[in-house]
Amino acid sequence: MESQNYSFNNLEDLMKSNLKALTYIDLQFENCTFGKEQVAQLNTSLVQCQKLESLVLNLKQNQIGDDGASTIGTTLRNCKFLTILVFDVSDNKISDKGAQNIWLGLNDCSQLTNLQFAMNSNQIGDDGATTIGTALGNCKSLTNLYFDISQNKIGDTGAQYIGLGLSNCTQLTNLQFGINQNQIGDDGASTIGTALGNCKSLTNLDFQIWDNKIGDKGAQNIGLGLSNCTQLTNLQLGIGLNQIGDDGVSTICTALGNCKFLTSLNFDIQQIQIGDKGAQYIGLGLSNCTQLTNLQLGIGLNQIGDDGISTIVTAFGNCKFLTNLNLDISQNQIGDRGVQYIGLGLSNCTQLTNLQFWINENQIGDDGASTIGTALGNCKSLTNLDLDISENKIGDEGALNIALCLSNCSRLINLTFSSDNNDKLLKSSSIINCQNIKLLNISLQNQPERQTEIKRLAQKIKRLVKLKVDVD
């Protein structure tokens, strides 16, 4: 008999199907008010699927609880031939007992090569995480792993067991790992970092451990582990909202310097405790990433000044292939001197087509604004620009110089702009006569009373097709 594949979004259709013949099932039961009774019926059906090799089970946002989760664990225990499992029980009021029984079931799924597992937004603590880590360590054939256990109650002990389990997954080439918004400190982060060091075949890594209680020691061990992942081409690293300072950032950025094959990097270290010294380490690390085409760098809400930002943007001179750049340096301590360095750095990025540049809430004046404008004018391939220079010390002269230079961006079609001088920009003849801007988004945060006037001015732009004024 030929294998059969089926997708279901209600339980009755599944129960009526020829279960014994199914090798692939896609079950989409998100937000279906599943409780203990429905999970029991699901279990009765799935245990009959003796040939099942691939299972997608989406039970997100139901009311499963620990009893339902335990039944699902029994179900998984019978799926011994699975090679692919996509499993989402996020937001289901599951605590340690339920998590333990789900992962005890996964213990028998030893042939898995692809696992996507989402258990975020529950009530899992260290006991549940301990069983999760042990079971994960038995999945030694995994090459692709998506693991999201964020927004739970996991501390160092649970994180250490998860790290120990992950350290056995040495065949991984693709890893998405989300353990953010828990209660993990240096000890847990250190074990997870050591585990990363065992995953030497990784080419794609999305690692999110932000909003925990990690300090320099934990960050340093994450960096040491990451330094072994030298084959990475795509990296997303989120470590913000922790207690990491310059010393912790230094080791992580040294590791970045070893990732010489990176083409895409998203590095989010917002709202920690780094100053100029840490920023300089970031720049030194980035200077070795010469193959980057996509860079997202979020370093807002820190204490970075002119000296720190100078090293970061100097590194852009080595990133000559950049086409997409998102740079968020808002809410720091950058003045006109720092912006001059930024201008020099951006002037080397001649291939940019998409730029998001947020430098709001710093200490920039007219001279700095003029430098920004000159740099943007050199980015002649830009088609999309999102520029936020609000809440600085920029006057009319600086706004007019930015407008003049933007008119040199002959390919610019989509402009999103936020400034305290929006009216001056829009009154500029350079903007009014601009031949290319078709989509304009103006942000009026803290200025809702200006909406009518700004709309009137913007509608004078000759080629404008669509206007949006954001007052939120």
Coordinates of C-alpha atoms in Angstrom, one line a residue, residues 24 69 156 198 235 318 330 351 378 384 408 423 428:
Y24 CA 2.8 12.1 7.2
A69 CA 0.6 17.1 28.1
D156 CA 20.5 27.9 36.2
N198 CA 30.4 21.2 20.4
L235 CA 23.9 34.3 12.8
N318 CA 35.7 46.3 5.6
S330 CA 19.5 55.2 19.8
Q351 CA 26.2 49.0 -2.3
N378 CA 26.9 59.0 -1.1
N384 CA 14.6 52.2 1.0
N408 CA 21.2 63.0 -4.4
D423 CA 8.3 70.7 8.6
S428 CA 12.9 72.1 1.4

